[in-house]
Short mmCIF file of N, CA, C and O in Angstrom, two decimals:
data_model
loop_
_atom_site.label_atom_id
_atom_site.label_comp_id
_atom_site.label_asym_id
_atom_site.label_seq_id
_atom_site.Cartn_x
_atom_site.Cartn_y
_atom_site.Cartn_z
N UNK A 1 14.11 185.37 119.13
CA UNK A 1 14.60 184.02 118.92
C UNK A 1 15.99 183.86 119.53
O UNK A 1 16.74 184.83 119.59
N UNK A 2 16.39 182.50 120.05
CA UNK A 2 17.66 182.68 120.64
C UNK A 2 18.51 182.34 119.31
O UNK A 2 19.72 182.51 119.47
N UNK A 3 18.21 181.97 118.27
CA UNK A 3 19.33 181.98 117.36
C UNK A 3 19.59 183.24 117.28
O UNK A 3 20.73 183.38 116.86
N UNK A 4 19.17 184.04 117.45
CA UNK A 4 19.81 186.01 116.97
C UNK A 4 21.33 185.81 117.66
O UNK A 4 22.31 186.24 117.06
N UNK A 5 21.52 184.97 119.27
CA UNK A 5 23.11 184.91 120.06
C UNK A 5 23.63 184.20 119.50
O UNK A 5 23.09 183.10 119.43
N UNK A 6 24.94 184.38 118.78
CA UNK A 6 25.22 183.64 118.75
C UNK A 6 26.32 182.73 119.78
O UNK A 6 26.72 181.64 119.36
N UNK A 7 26.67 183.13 120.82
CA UNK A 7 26.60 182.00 121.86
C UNK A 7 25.61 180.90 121.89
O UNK A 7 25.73 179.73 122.28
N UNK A 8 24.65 181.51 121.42
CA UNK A 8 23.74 180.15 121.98
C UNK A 8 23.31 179.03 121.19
O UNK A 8 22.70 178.01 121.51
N UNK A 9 23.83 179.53 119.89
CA UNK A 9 24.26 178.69 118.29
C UNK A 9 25.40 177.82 118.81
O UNK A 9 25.43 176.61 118.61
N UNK A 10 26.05 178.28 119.27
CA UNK A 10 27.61 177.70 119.37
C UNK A 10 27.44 176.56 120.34
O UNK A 10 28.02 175.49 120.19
N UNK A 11 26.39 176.93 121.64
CA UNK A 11 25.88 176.14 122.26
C UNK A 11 25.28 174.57 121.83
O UNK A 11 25.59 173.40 122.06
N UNK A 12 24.28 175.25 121.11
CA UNK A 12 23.33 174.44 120.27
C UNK A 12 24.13 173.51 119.20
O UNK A 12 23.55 172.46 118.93
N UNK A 13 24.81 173.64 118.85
CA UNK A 13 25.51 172.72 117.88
C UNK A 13 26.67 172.28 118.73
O UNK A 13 27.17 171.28 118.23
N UNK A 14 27.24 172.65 119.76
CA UNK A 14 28.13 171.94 120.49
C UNK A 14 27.32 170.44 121.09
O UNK A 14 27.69 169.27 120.96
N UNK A 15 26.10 171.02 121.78
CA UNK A 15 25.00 169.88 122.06
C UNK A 15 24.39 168.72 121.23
O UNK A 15 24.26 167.54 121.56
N UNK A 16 23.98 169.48 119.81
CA UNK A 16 23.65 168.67 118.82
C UNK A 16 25.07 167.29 118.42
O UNK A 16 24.79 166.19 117.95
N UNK A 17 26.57 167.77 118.75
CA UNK A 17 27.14 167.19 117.87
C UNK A 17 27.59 166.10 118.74
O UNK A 17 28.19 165.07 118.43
N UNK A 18 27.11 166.60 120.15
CA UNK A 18 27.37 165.51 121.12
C UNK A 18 25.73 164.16 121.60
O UNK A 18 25.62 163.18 122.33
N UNK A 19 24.97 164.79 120.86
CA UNK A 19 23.47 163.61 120.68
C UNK A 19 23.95 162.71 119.54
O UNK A 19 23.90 161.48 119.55
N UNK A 20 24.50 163.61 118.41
CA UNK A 20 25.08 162.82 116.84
C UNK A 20 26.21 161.44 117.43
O UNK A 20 26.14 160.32 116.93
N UNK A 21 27.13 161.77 118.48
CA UNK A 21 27.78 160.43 119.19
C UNK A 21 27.11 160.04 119.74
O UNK A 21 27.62 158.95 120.03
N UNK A 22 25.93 160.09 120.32
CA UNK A 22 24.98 159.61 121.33
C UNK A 22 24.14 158.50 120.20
O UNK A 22 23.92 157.32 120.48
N UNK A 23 23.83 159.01 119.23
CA UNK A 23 22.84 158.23 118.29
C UNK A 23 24.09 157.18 117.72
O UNK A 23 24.04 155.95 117.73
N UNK A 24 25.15 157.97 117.25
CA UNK A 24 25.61 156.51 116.82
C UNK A 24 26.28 155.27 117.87
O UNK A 24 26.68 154.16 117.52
N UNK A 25 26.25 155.75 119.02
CA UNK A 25 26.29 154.55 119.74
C UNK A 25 25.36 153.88 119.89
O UNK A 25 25.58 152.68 119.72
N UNK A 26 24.15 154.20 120.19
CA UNK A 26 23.34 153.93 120.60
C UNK A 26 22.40 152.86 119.40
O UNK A 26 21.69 151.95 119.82
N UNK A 27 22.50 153.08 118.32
CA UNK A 27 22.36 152.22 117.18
C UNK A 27 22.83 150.97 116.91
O UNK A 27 22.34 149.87 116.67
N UNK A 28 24.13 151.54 117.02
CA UNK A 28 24.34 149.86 117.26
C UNK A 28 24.51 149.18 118.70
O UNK A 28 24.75 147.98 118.84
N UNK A 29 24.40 149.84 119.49
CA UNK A 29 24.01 148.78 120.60
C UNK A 29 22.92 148.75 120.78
O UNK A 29 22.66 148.38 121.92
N UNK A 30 21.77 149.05 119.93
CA UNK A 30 20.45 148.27 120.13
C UNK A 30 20.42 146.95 119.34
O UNK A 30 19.49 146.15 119.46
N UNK A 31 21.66 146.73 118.37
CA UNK A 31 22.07 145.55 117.44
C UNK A 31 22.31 144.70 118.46
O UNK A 31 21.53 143.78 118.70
N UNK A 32 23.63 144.95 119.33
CA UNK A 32 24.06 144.17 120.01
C UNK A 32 22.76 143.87 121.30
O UNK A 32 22.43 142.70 121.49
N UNK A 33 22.23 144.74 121.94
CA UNK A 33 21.30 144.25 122.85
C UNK A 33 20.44 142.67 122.21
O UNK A 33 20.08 141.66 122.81
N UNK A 34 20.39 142.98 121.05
CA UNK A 34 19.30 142.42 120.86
C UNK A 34 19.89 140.43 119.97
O UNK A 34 19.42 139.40 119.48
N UNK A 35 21.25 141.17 120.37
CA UNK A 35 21.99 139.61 119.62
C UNK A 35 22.08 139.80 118.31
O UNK A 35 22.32 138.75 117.70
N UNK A 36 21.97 140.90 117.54
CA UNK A 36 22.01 140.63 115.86
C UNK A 36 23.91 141.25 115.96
O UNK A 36 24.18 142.24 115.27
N UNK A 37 24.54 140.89 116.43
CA UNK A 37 26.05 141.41 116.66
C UNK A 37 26.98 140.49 115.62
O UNK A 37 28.20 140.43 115.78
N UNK A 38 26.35 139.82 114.58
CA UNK A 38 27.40 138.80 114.16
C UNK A 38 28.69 139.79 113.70
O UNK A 38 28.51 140.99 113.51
N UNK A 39 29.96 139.19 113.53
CA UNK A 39 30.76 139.87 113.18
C UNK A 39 31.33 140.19 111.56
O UNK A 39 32.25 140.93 111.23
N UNK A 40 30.15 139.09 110.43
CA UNK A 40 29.87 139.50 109.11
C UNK A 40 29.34 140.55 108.56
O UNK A 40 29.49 141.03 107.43
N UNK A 41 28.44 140.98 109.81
CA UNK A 41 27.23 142.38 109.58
C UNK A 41 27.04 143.29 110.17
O UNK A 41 26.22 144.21 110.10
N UNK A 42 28.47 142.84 111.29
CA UNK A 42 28.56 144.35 112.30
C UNK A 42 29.26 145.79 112.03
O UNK A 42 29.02 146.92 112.47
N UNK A 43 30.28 145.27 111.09
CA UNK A 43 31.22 146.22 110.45
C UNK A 43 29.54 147.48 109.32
O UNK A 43 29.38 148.70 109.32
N UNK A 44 28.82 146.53 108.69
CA UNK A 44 27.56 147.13 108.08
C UNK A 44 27.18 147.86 108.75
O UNK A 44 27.00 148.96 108.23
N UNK A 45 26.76 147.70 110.53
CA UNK A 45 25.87 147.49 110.92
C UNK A 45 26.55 149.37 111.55
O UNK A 45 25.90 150.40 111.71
N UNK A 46 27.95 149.11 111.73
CA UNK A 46 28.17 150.48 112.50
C UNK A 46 27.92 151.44 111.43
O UNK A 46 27.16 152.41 111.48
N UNK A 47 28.92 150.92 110.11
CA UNK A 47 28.79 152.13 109.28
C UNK A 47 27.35 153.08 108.85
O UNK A 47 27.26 154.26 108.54
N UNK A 48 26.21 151.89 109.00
CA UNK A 48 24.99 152.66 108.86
C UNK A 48 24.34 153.47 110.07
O UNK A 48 23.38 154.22 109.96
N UNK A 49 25.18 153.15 111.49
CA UNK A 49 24.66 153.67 112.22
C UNK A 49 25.63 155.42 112.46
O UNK A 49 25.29 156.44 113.07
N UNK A 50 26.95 155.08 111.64
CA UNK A 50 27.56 156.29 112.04
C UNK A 50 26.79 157.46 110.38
O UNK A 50 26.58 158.67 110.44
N UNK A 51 26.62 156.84 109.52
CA UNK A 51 25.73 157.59 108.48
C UNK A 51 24.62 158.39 109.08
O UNK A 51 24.49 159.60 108.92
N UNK A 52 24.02 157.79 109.61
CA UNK A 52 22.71 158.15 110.10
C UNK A 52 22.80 159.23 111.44
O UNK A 52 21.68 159.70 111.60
N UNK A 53 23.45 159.58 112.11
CA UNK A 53 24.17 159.88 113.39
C UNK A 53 24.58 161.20 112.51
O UNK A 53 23.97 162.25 112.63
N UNK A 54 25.64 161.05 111.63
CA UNK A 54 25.79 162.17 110.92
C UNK A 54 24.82 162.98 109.99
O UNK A 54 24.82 164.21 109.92
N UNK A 55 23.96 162.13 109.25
CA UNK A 55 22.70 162.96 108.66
C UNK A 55 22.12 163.68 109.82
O UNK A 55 22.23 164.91 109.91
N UNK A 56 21.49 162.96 110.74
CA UNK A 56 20.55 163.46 111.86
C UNK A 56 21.38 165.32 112.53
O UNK A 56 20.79 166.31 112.96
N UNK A 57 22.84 165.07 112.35
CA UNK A 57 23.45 166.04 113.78
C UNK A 57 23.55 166.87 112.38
O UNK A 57 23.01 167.95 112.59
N UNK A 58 24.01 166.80 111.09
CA UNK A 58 24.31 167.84 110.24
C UNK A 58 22.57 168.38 109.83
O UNK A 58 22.49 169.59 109.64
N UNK A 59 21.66 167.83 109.73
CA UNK A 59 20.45 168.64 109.63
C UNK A 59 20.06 169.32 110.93
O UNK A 59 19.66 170.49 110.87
N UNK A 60 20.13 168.74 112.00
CA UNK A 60 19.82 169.40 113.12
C UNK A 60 20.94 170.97 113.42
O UNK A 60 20.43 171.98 113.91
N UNK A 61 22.32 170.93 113.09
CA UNK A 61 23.06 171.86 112.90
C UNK A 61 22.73 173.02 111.83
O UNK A 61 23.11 174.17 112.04
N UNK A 62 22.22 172.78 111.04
CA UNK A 62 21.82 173.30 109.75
C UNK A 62 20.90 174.51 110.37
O UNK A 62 21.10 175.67 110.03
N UNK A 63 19.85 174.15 111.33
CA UNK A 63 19.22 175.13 111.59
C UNK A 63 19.26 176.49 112.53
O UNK A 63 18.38 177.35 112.43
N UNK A 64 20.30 176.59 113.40
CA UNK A 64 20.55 177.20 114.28
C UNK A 64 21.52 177.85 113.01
O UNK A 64 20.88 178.78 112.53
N UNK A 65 22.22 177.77 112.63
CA UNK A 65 22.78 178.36 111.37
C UNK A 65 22.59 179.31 110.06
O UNK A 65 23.28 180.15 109.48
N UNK A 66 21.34 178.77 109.89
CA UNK A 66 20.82 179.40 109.02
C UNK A 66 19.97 180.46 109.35
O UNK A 66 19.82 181.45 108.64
N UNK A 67 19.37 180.26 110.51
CA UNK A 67 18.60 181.53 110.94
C UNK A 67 19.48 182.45 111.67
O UNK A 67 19.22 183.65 111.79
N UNK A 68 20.78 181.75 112.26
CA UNK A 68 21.52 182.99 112.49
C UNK A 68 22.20 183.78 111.85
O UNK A 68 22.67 184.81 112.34
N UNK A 69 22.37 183.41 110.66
CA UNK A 69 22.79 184.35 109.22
C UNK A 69 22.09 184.96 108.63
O UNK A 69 22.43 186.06 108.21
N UNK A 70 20.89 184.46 108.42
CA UNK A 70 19.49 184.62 107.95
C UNK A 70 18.85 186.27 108.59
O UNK A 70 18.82 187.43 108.16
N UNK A 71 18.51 185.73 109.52
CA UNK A 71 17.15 186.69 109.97
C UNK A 71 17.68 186.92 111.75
O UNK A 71 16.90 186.88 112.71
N UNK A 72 19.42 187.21 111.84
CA UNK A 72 19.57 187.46 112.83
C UNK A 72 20.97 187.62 112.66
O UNK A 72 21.54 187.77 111.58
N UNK A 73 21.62 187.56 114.02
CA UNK A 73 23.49 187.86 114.55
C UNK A 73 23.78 189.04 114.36
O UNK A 73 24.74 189.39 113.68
N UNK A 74 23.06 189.76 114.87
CA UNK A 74 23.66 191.30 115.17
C UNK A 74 23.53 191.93 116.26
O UNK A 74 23.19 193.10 116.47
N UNK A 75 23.91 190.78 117.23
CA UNK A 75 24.01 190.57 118.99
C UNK A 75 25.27 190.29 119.39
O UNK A 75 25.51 190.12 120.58
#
């Protein structure tokens, strides 16, 4: 498994944490593409998209982690 390197953990969550900014931009500018941009529901509109951005990159981080403590890193 490549989690056993851990270079390639370090990798992997360097990548993951840069999709986690990728998703929360990208959330709300599918708001704005689409015209729902008012400025009553946009302030809502980011905070749920930076929530979600962070759930997504901290579970996806979670795993390269755990198996490299787990059932590996003695590389």
């Amino acid at each position: 498994s490549f989690f056993n390197l851990w270079w390639y953990v370090v990798l992997y969550i360097i990548a993951v944490l840069l999709l986690g900014f990728h998703l929360n931009h990208g959330f709300q500018s599918a708001f704005q593409t689409f015209g729902w941009n008012h400025k009553k529901y946009f302030p809502l509109i980011k905070k749920i998209g930076t929530i979600y951005a962070i759930i997504m990159a901290v579970g996806f981080v979670y795993m390269p982690i755990y198996f490299f403590l787990f059932f590996g890193g003695n590389q």
